[in-house]
PDB file of C-alpha atoms and ligand atoms in Angstrom:
ATOM      1  CA  UNK I   1     -15.696  -5.003   5.329  1.00 98.00           C
ATOM      2  CA  UNK I   2     -12.167  -4.567   6.648  1.00 98.00           C
ATOM      3  CA  UNK I   3     -10.592  -1.148   7.236  1.00 98.00           C
ATOM      4  CA  UNK I   4      -7.021  -0.445   6.107  1.00 98.00           C
ATOM      5  CA  UNK I   5      -5.186   2.748   7.084  1.00 99.00           C
ATOM      6  CA  UNK I   6      -3.903   4.080   3.748  1.00 99.00           C
ATOM      7  CA  UNK I   7      -0.292   5.343   4.034  1.00 99.00           C
ATOM      8  CA  UNK I   8      -0.775   5.020   7.799  1.00 98.00           C
ATOM      9  CA  UNK I   9      -3.122   7.487   9.505  1.00 98.00           C
ATOM     10  CA  UNK I  10      -2.365   9.861   6.643  1.00 98.00           C
ATOM     11  CA  UNK I  11      -5.446  12.066   7.054  1.00 98.00           C
ATOM     12  CA  UNK I  12      -4.044  13.337  10.376  1.00 98.00           C
ATOM     13  CA  UNK I  13      -0.275  12.708  10.262  1.00 98.00           C
ATOM     14  CA  UNK I  14       2.402  13.039   7.559  1.00 98.00           C
ATOM     15  CA  UNK I  15       1.886  10.126   5.183  1.00 98.00           C
ATOM     16  CA  UNK I  16       4.039   7.004   5.435  1.00 98.00           C
ATOM     17  CA  UNK I  17       5.972   8.251   8.476  1.00 98.00           C
ATOM     18  CA  UNK I  18       6.588   6.400  11.704  1.00 98.00           C
ATOM     19  CA  UNK I  19       4.058   8.532  13.583  1.00 98.00           C
ATOM     20  CA  UNK I  20       1.385   7.903  10.905  1.00 98.00           C
ATOM     21  CA  UNK I  21       1.841   4.140  11.313  1.00 98.00           C
ATOM     22  CA  UNK I  22       2.077   4.239  15.114  1.00 98.00           C
ATOM     23  CA  UNK I  23      -1.203   6.157  15.297  1.00 98.00           C
ATOM     24  CA  UNK I  24      -2.897   3.808  12.818  1.00 98.00           C
ATOM     25  CA  UNK I  25      -1.706   0.742  14.728  1.00 98.00           C
ATOM     26  CA  UNK I  26      -3.218   2.133  17.934  1.00 98.00           C
ATOM     27  CA  UNK I  27      -6.637   1.752  16.299  1.00 98.00           C
ATOM     28  CA  UNK I  28      -8.596  -1.508  16.077  1.00 98.00           C
ATOM     29  CA  UNK I  29      -8.444  -1.511  12.276  1.00 98.00           C
ATOM     30  CA  UNK I  30      -7.695  -4.561  10.145  1.00 98.00           C
ATOM     31  CA  UNK I  31      -4.438  -3.245   8.696  1.00 98.00           C
ATOM     32  CA  UNK I  32      -2.108  -0.612   7.304  1.00 99.00           C
ATOM     33  CA  UNK I  33      -0.989   0.110   3.732  1.00 99.00           C
ATOM     34  CA  UNK I  34       2.418   1.356   2.574  1.00 99.00           C
ATOM     35  CA  UNK I  35       4.240   2.067  -0.689  1.00 98.00           C
ATOM     36  CA  UNK I  36       7.845   0.974  -1.179  1.00 98.00           C
ATOM     37  CA  UNK I  37      10.693   2.080  -3.436  1.00 98.00           C
ATOM     38  CA  UNK I  38      14.385   1.257  -3.678  1.00 98.00           C
ATOM     39  CA  UNK I  39      17.066   3.865  -2.994  1.00 98.00           C
ATOM     40  CA  UNK I  40      20.174   4.189  -5.142  1.00 98.00           C
ATOM     41  CA  UNK I  41      22.034   1.949  -2.696  1.00 97.00           C
ATOM     42  CA  UNK I  42      19.334  -0.726  -2.741  1.00 97.00           C
ATOM     43  CA  UNK I  43      17.463  -0.002   0.500  1.00 98.00           C
ATOM     44  CA  UNK I  44      13.676  -0.238   0.557  1.00 98.00           C
ATOM     45  CA  UNK I  45      12.053   2.943   1.834  1.00 98.00           C
ATOM     46  CA  UNK I  46       8.416   3.706   2.461  1.00 98.00           C
ATOM     47  CA  UNK I  47       7.758   6.572   0.015  1.00 98.00           C
ATOM     48  CA  UNK I  48       4.891   6.967  -2.444  1.00 98.00           C
ATOM     49  CA  UNK I  49       6.168   9.317  -5.168  1.00 98.00           C
ATOM     50  CA  UNK I  50       9.254   8.809  -7.310  1.00 98.00           C
ATOM     51  CA  UNK I  51      10.278  12.341  -6.203  1.00 98.00           C
ATOM     52  CA  UNK I  52      10.471  13.398  -2.550  1.00 98.00           C
ATOM     53  CA  UNK I  53       9.524  17.076  -2.993  1.00 98.00           C
ATOM     54  CA  UNK I  54       5.830  16.724  -2.091  1.00 98.00           C
ATOM     55  CA  UNK I  55       6.401  14.984   1.240  1.00 98.00           C
ATOM     56  CA  UNK I  56       9.741  16.319   2.497  1.00 98.00           C
ATOM     57  CA  UNK I  57      11.908  19.424   2.631  1.00 98.00           C
ATOM     58  CA  UNK I  58      14.307  17.790   0.160  1.00 98.00           C
ATOM     59  CA  UNK I  59      14.441  17.402  -3.593  1.00 98.00           C
ATOM     60  CA  UNK I  60      15.374  14.539  -5.887  1.00 98.00           C
ATOM     61  CA  UNK I  61      14.341  11.051  -6.866  1.00 98.00           C
ATOM     62  CA  UNK I  62      14.321   8.185  -4.388  1.00 98.00           C
ATOM     63  CA  UNK I  63      16.042   5.938  -6.957  1.00 98.00           C
ATOM     64  CA  UNK I  64      18.881   8.441  -7.330  1.00 98.00           C
ATOM     65  CA  UNK I  65      19.485   9.126  -3.632  1.00 98.00           C
ATOM     66  CA  UNK I  66      21.147   6.924  -1.047  1.00 98.00           C
ATOM     67  CA  UNK I  67      19.443   6.139   2.237  1.00 98.00           C
ATOM     68  CA  UNK I  68      22.004   8.352   4.013  1.00 98.00           C
ATOM     69  CA  UNK I  69      21.067  11.254   1.734  1.00 98.00           C
ATOM     70  CA  UNK I  70      17.340  10.686   2.322  1.00 98.00           C
ATOM     71  CA  UNK I  71      17.986  10.705   6.080  1.00 98.00           C
ATOM     72  CA  UNK I  72      19.062  14.356   5.802  1.00 98.00           C
ATOM     73  CA  UNK I  73      15.523  15.470   4.952  1.00 98.00           C
ATOM     74  CA  UNK I  74      12.427  16.013   7.081  1.00 98.00           C
ATOM     75  CA  UNK I  75       9.403  13.936   6.031  1.00 98.00           C
ATOM     76  CA  UNK I  76       7.276  15.273   8.878  1.00 98.00           C
ATOM     77  CA  UNK I  77       6.379  18.786   9.967  1.00 97.00           C
ATOM     78  CA  UNK I  78       8.495  21.578  11.463  1.00 96.00           C
ATOM     79  CA  UNK I  79       7.138  20.871  14.936  1.00 96.00           C
ATOM     80  CA  UNK I  80       7.306  17.078  14.556  1.00 96.00           C
ATOM     81  CA  UNK I  81      10.190  16.123  12.245  1.00 98.00           C
ATOM     82  CA  UNK I  82      10.173  12.616  10.782  1.00 98.00           C
ATOM     83  CA  UNK I  83      12.972  10.694   9.122  1.00 98.00           C
ATOM     84  CA  UNK I  84      12.313   8.662   6.000  1.00 98.00           C
ATOM     85  CA  UNK I  85      11.042   5.236   7.116  1.00 98.00           C
ATOM     86  CA  UNK I  86      12.659   2.052   5.801  1.00 98.00           C
ATOM     87  CA  UNK I  87      10.637  -1.092   5.200  1.00 98.00           C
ATOM     88  CA  UNK I  88      12.809  -2.822   7.821  1.00 98.00           C
ATOM     89  CA  UNK I  89      11.790  -0.223  10.409  1.00 98.00           C
ATOM     90  CA  UNK I  90       8.134  -0.558   9.494  1.00 98.00           C
ATOM     91  CA  UNK I  91       8.326  -4.363   9.742  1.00 98.00           C
ATOM     92  CA  UNK I  92       9.868  -4.014  13.203  1.00 98.00           C
ATOM     93  CA  UNK I  93       7.031  -1.741  14.304  1.00 98.00           C
ATOM     94  CA  UNK I  94       4.478  -4.058  12.705  1.00 98.00           C
ATOM     95  CA  UNK I  95       5.898  -7.084  14.529  1.00 96.00           C
ATOM     96  CA  UNK I  96       4.719  -5.537  17.825  1.00 95.00           C
ATOM     97  CA  UNK I  97       1.102  -5.535  16.585  1.00 98.00           C
ATOM     98  CA  UNK I  98       0.067  -9.142  16.018  1.00 97.00           C
ATOM     99  CA  UNK I  99      -3.589  -8.242  15.405  1.00 97.00           C
ATOM    100  CA  UNK I 100      -2.937  -6.112  12.323  1.00 98.00           C
ATOM    101  CA  UNK I 101      -2.301  -6.886   8.664  1.00 98.00           C
ATOM    102  CA  UNK I 102       0.212  -5.163   6.374  1.00 98.00           C
ATOM    103  CA  UNK I 103      -0.386  -4.321   2.699  1.00 99.00           C
ATOM    104  CA  UNK I 104       2.897  -3.539   0.909  1.00 99.00           C
ATOM    105  CA  UNK I 105       2.542  -1.835  -2.468  1.00 98.00           C
ATOM    106  CA  UNK I 106       5.485  -2.149  -4.875  1.00 98.00           C
ATOM    107  CA  UNK I 107       5.687   0.884  -7.168  1.00 98.00           C
ATOM    108  CA  UNK I 108       6.477   0.546 -10.898  1.00 97.00           C
ATOM    109  CA  UNK I 109       7.910   1.420 -13.330  1.00 94.00           C
ATOM    110  CA  UNK I 110      11.211   1.969 -11.489  1.00 91.00           C
ATOM    111  CA  UNK I 111      14.842   1.622 -12.603  1.00 92.00           C
ATOM    112  CA  UNK I 112      15.351  -1.374 -10.314  1.00 91.00           C
ATOM    113  CA  UNK I 113      12.500  -3.357 -11.899  1.00 93.00           C
ATOM    114  CA  UNK I 114      12.068  -6.849 -10.482  1.00 95.00           C
ATOM    115  CA  UNK I 115      14.605  -6.241  -7.694  1.00 97.00           C
ATOM    116  CA  UNK I 116      11.852  -4.428  -5.778  1.00 98.00           C
ATOM    117  CA  UNK I 117       9.797  -7.600  -5.300  1.00 98.00           C
ATOM    118  CA  UNK I 118      12.940  -9.670  -4.650  1.00 98.00           C
ATOM    119  CA  UNK I 119      14.037  -7.253  -1.935  1.00 98.00           C
ATOM    120  CA  UNK I 120      10.579  -7.082  -0.348  1.00 98.00           C
ATOM    121  CA  UNK I 121      10.594 -10.862  -0.026  1.00 98.00           C
ATOM    122  CA  UNK I 122      14.115 -10.835   1.376  1.00 98.00           C
ATOM    123  CA  UNK I 123      13.265  -8.210   3.988  1.00 98.00           C
ATOM    124  CA  UNK I 124      10.167 -10.218   4.962  1.00 98.00           C
ATOM    125  CA  UNK I 125      12.405 -13.256   5.463  1.00 98.00           C
ATOM    126  CA  UNK I 126      14.821 -11.305   7.662  1.00 98.00           C
ATOM    127  CA  UNK I 127      11.907 -10.011   9.726  1.00 98.00           C
ATOM    128  CA  UNK I 128      10.461 -13.508  10.152  1.00 98.00           C
ATOM    129  CA  UNK I 129       7.289 -12.470   8.339  1.00 98.00           C
ATOM    130  CA  UNK I 130       7.721 -14.324   5.037  1.00 98.00           C
ATOM    131  CA  UNK I 131       5.140 -16.966   5.870  1.00 97.00           C
ATOM    132  CA  UNK I 132       2.877 -14.718   7.894  1.00 98.00           C
ATOM    133  CA  UNK I 133      -0.683 -14.685   6.525  1.00 98.00           C
ATOM    134  CA  UNK I 134      -1.012 -11.081   7.711  1.00 98.00           C
ATOM    135  CA  UNK I 135       1.309  -9.958   4.918  1.00 98.00           C
ATOM    136  CA  UNK I 136      -0.183  -8.908   1.570  1.00 98.00           C
ATOM    137  CA  UNK I 137       1.688  -7.550  -1.436  1.00 98.00           C
ATOM    138  CA  UNK I 138      -0.169  -5.294  -3.841  1.00 98.00           C
ATOM    139  CA  UNK I 139       0.739  -3.610  -7.128  1.00 98.00           C
ATOM    140  CA  UNK I 140      -0.604  -1.875 -10.212  1.00 98.00           C
ATOM    141  CA  UNK I 141       2.026  -3.771 -12.213  1.00 98.00           C
ATOM    142  CA  UNK I 142       0.990  -7.009 -13.942  1.00 97.00           C
ATOM    143  CA  UNK I 143       4.655  -8.186 -14.180  1.00 97.00           C
ATOM    144  CA  UNK I 144       5.023  -7.615 -10.431  1.00 98.00           C
ATOM    145  CA  UNK I 145       2.064  -9.897  -9.730  1.00 98.00           C
ATOM    146  CA  UNK I 146       3.500 -12.531 -12.108  1.00 98.00           C
ATOM    147  CA  UNK I 147       6.842 -12.338 -10.270  1.00 98.00           C
ATOM    148  CA  UNK I 148       5.188 -12.625  -6.873  1.00 98.00           C
ATOM    149  CA  UNK I 149       3.347 -15.735  -7.965  1.00 98.00           C
ATOM    150  CA  UNK I 150       6.610 -17.286  -9.173  1.00 98.00           C
ATOM    151  CA  UNK I 151       8.743 -16.257  -6.178  1.00 98.00           C
ATOM    152  CA  UNK I 152       6.311 -16.545  -3.270  1.00 98.00           C
ATOM    153  CA  UNK I 153       3.108 -18.260  -4.406  1.00 98.00           C
ATOM    154  CA  UNK I 154       1.860 -18.601  -0.817  1.00 98.00           C
ATOM    155  CA  UNK I 155       1.596 -14.814  -0.348  1.00 98.00           C
ATOM    156  CA  UNK I 156      -1.623 -12.948  -0.949  1.00 98.00           C
ATOM    157  CA  UNK I 157      -1.101 -10.740  -4.055  1.00 98.00           C
ATOM    158  CA  UNK I 158      -3.607  -8.058  -4.938  1.00 98.00           C
ATOM    159  CA  UNK I 159      -3.557  -6.469  -8.367  1.00 98.00           C
ATOM    160  CA  UNK I 160      -4.688  -2.841  -8.522  1.00 98.00           C
ATOM    161  CA  UNK I 161      -6.410  -1.796 -11.748  1.00 97.00           C
ATOM    162  CA  UNK I 162      -4.840   1.249 -13.416  1.00 95.00           C
ATOM    163  CA  UNK I 163      -7.040   4.153 -14.509  1.00 92.00           C
ATOM    164  CA  UNK I 164      -6.182   3.568 -18.195  1.00 94.00           C
ATOM    165  CA  UNK I 165      -7.464  -0.004 -18.027  1.00 93.00           C
ATOM    166  CA  UNK I 166     -10.981   1.257 -18.457  1.00 91.00           C
ATOM    167  CA  UNK I 167      -9.972   1.648 -22.132  1.00 93.00           C
ATOM    168  CA  UNK I 168      -6.914  -0.584 -22.498  1.00 93.00           C
ATOM    169  CA  UNK I 169      -8.079  -3.676 -20.611  1.00 94.00           C
ATOM    170  CA  UNK I 170     -11.821  -3.806 -21.284  1.00 92.00           C
ATOM    171  CA  UNK I 171     -11.937  -7.578 -20.749  1.00 93.00           C
ATOM    172  CA  UNK I 172     -10.463  -7.078 -17.247  1.00 95.00           C
ATOM    173  CA  UNK I 173      -7.610  -9.531 -17.787  1.00 95.00           C
ATOM    174  CA  UNK I 174      -5.139 -10.113 -14.931  1.00 96.00           C
ATOM    175  CA  UNK I 175      -1.860 -12.000 -15.189  1.00 97.00           C
ATOM    176  CA  UNK I 176      -0.197 -13.998 -12.396  1.00 97.00           C
ATOM    177  CA  UNK I 177      -3.456 -15.235 -10.902  1.00 98.00           C
ATOM    178  CA  UNK I 178      -3.937 -12.464  -8.345  1.00 98.00           C
ATOM    179  CA  UNK I 179      -5.693 -13.494  -5.130  1.00 98.00           C
ATOM    180  CA  UNK I 180      -7.502 -10.167  -4.913  1.00 98.00           C
ATOM    181  CA  UNK I 181      -8.273  -7.204  -7.177  1.00 98.00           C
ATOM    182  CA  UNK I 182      -8.109  -3.495  -6.434  1.00 98.00           C
ATOM    183  CA  UNK I 183     -10.407  -0.796  -7.670  1.00 98.00           C
ATOM    184  CA  UNK I 184     -10.476   2.980  -7.211  1.00 98.00           C
ATOM    185  CA  UNK I 185     -13.570   4.460  -5.609  1.00 98.00           C
ATOM    186  CA  UNK I 186     -14.164   6.515  -8.754  1.00 97.00           C
ATOM    187  CA  UNK I 187     -14.173   3.449 -11.006  1.00 97.00           C
ATOM    188  CA  UNK I 188     -16.264   1.386  -8.603  1.00 98.00           C
ATOM    189  CA  UNK I 189     -18.881   4.138  -8.444  1.00 98.00           C
ATOM    190  CA  UNK I 190     -18.978   4.220 -12.264  1.00 96.00           C
ATOM    191  CA  UNK I 191     -19.040   0.436 -12.620  1.00 96.00           C
ATOM    192  CA  UNK I 192     -20.152  -1.364  -9.445  1.00 98.00           C
ATOM    193  CA  UNK I 193     -20.260  -4.625 -11.434  1.00 97.00           C
ATOM    194  CA  UNK I 194     -16.476  -4.796 -11.044  1.00 97.00           C
ATOM    195  CA  UNK I 195     -16.854  -5.419  -7.319  1.00 98.00           C
ATOM    196  CA  UNK I 196     -16.338  -9.128  -6.704  1.00 98.00           C
ATOM    197  CA  UNK I 197     -15.453  -9.730 -10.373  1.00 97.00           C
ATOM    198  CA  UNK I 198     -13.690 -13.057 -11.103  1.00 97.00           C
ATOM    199  CA  UNK I 199     -14.852 -14.312  -7.703  1.00 98.00           C
ATOM    200  CA  UNK I 200     -11.984 -12.455  -6.025  1.00 98.00           C
ATOM    201  CA  UNK I 201     -12.040 -10.166  -2.984  1.00 98.00           C
ATOM    202  CA  UNK I 202     -12.196  -6.446  -3.817  1.00 98.00           C
ATOM    203  CA  UNK I 203      -9.809  -3.893  -2.329  1.00 98.00           C
ATOM    204  CA  UNK I 204     -11.143  -0.336  -2.720  1.00 98.00           C
ATOM    205  CA  UNK I 205      -9.143   2.903  -2.391  1.00 98.00           C
ATOM    206  CA  UNK I 206      -9.203   5.699  -1.228  1.00 98.00           C
ATOM    207  CA  UNK I 207     -12.452   5.999   0.686  1.00 98.00           C
ATOM    208  CA  UNK I 208     -12.608   8.857   3.187  1.00 98.00           C
ATOM    209  CA  UNK I 209     -16.178  10.168   3.200  1.00 98.00           C
ATOM    210  CA  UNK I 210     -18.821   8.517   5.422  1.00 98.00           C
ATOM    211  CA  UNK I 211     -21.269   8.255   2.526  1.00 98.00           C
ATOM    212  CA  UNK I 212     -18.661   6.481   0.356  1.00 98.00           C
ATOM    213  CA  UNK I 213     -17.697   4.151   3.198  1.00 98.00           C
ATOM    214  CA  UNK I 214     -21.328   3.101   3.629  1.00 98.00           C
ATOM    215  CA  UNK I 215     -21.728   2.721  -0.135  1.00 98.00           C
ATOM    216  CA  UNK I 216     -18.663   0.453  -0.307  1.00 98.00           C
ATOM    217  CA  UNK I 217     -19.921  -1.714   2.547  1.00 98.00           C
ATOM    218  CA  UNK I 218     -23.391  -1.980   0.992  1.00 98.00           C
ATOM    219  CA  UNK I 219     -21.950  -2.981  -2.405  1.00 98.00           C
ATOM    220  CA  UNK I 220     -19.925  -5.926  -1.163  1.00 98.00           C
ATOM    221  CA  UNK I 221     -16.424  -4.436  -0.990  1.00 98.00           C
ATOM    222  CA  UNK I 222     -14.142  -6.651   1.126  1.00 98.00           C
ATOM    223  CA  UNK I 223     -11.310  -4.275   1.999  1.00 98.00           C
ATOM    224  CA  UNK I 224     -11.369  -0.500   2.128  1.00 98.00           C
ATOM    225  CA  UNK I 225      -8.269   1.711   2.214  1.00 98.00           C
ATOM    226  CA  UNK I 226      -8.819   5.058   3.910  1.00 98.00           C
ATOM    227  CA  UNK I 227      -6.762   8.062   4.990  1.00 99.00           C
ATOM    228  CA  UNK I 228      -9.271   8.491   7.851  1.00 98.00           C
ATOM    229  CA  UNK I 229      -9.326   5.183   9.754  1.00 98.00           C
ATOM    230  CA  UNK I 230     -10.807   6.928  12.828  1.00 98.00           C
ATOM    231  CA  UNK I 231     -13.786   8.138  10.822  1.00 98.00           C
ATOM    232  CA  UNK I 232     -14.135   4.735   9.140  1.00 98.00           C
ATOM    233  CA  UNK I 233     -14.313   3.045  12.536  1.00 98.00           C
ATOM    234  CA  UNK I 234     -16.989   5.500  13.693  1.00 98.00           C
ATOM    235  CA  UNK I 235     -19.041   4.960  10.539  1.00 98.00           C
ATOM    236  CA  UNK I 236     -18.621   1.227  10.121  1.00 96.00           C
ATOM    237  CA  UNK I 237     -17.823   0.019  13.619  1.00 90.00           C
ATOM    238  CA  UNK I 238     -15.106  -2.559  14.128  1.00 75.00           C
TER     239      UNK I 238
HETATM  240  O1  G3P M   1      -3.925   1.241  -1.700  1.00 73.25           O
HETATM  241  C1  G3P M   1      -3.878   1.388  -3.076  1.00 73.25           C
HETATM  242  C2  G3P M   1      -3.627   2.790  -3.411  1.00 73.25           C
HETATM  243  O2  G3P M   1      -2.689   3.297  -2.505  1.00 73.25           O
HETATM  244  C3  G3P M   1      -3.135   2.929  -4.794  1.00 73.25           C
HETATM  245  O3  G3P M   1      -2.909   4.241  -5.164  1.00 73.25           O
HETATM  246  O4  G3P M   1      -1.435   6.116  -5.624  1.00 73.25           O
HETATM  247  O5  G3P M   1      -2.360   5.836  -3.342  1.00 73.25           O
HETATM  248  O6  G3P M   1      -0.617   4.291  -4.172  1.00 73.25           O
HETATM  249  P1  G3P M   1      -1.775   5.160  -4.548  1.00 73.25           P
HETATM  250 CA1   CA M   2      -0.422   2.853  -2.307  1.00 73.25          CA
END
């Protein structure tokens, strides 16, 4: 089972910041995970929520702020300030770590819609990573997976099941022929039969406790996203 640092080393450092990714990439884990959104001026930034209030000293929506405006806020701590990270900056950092994989999650619904996937692919091209098998794109959005298949069929595309699908998608249907399927720990615990369903690799999030990490490994999970990659390495080994 492969270990992925969820939002960087987010259990110890401010999530999705440069320091969180630098610290994660120092570890012998399989990869790192990030969320991306478009700013008002069309720049991809590595931010999870639509609003920046939870993770910065600023207020407002990513989609309504320019990159220059986002740069004014601190996404780190008082003692260790961090600027908002762009996907370009993360790709540059990632390029120095040829042993690691990168899982890029496109967030939806957003005002920019399909432009998010188009821009991710463009930034990958600029970074020389478009054909790199270490790149994986993941999303809760079925249309996003369909788009990825149409635009870049060679890329690994992992569809994350939404919580509501327990009721709304009981047949576990997935559009765009995903190459992997994601599952929350909560849902996997309730229905372990979903692990390995459709003959596809299973990506499990967010698994921080040693007991859950061992459970995931023993139930055939392929990829585990964790805020505590250091703990995961201690529990599972390399
Ligand atoms: O890695 C998948 C997981 O990150 C999905 O949930 O809300 O943490 O983006 P969320
Ligand atoms: Ca995510």
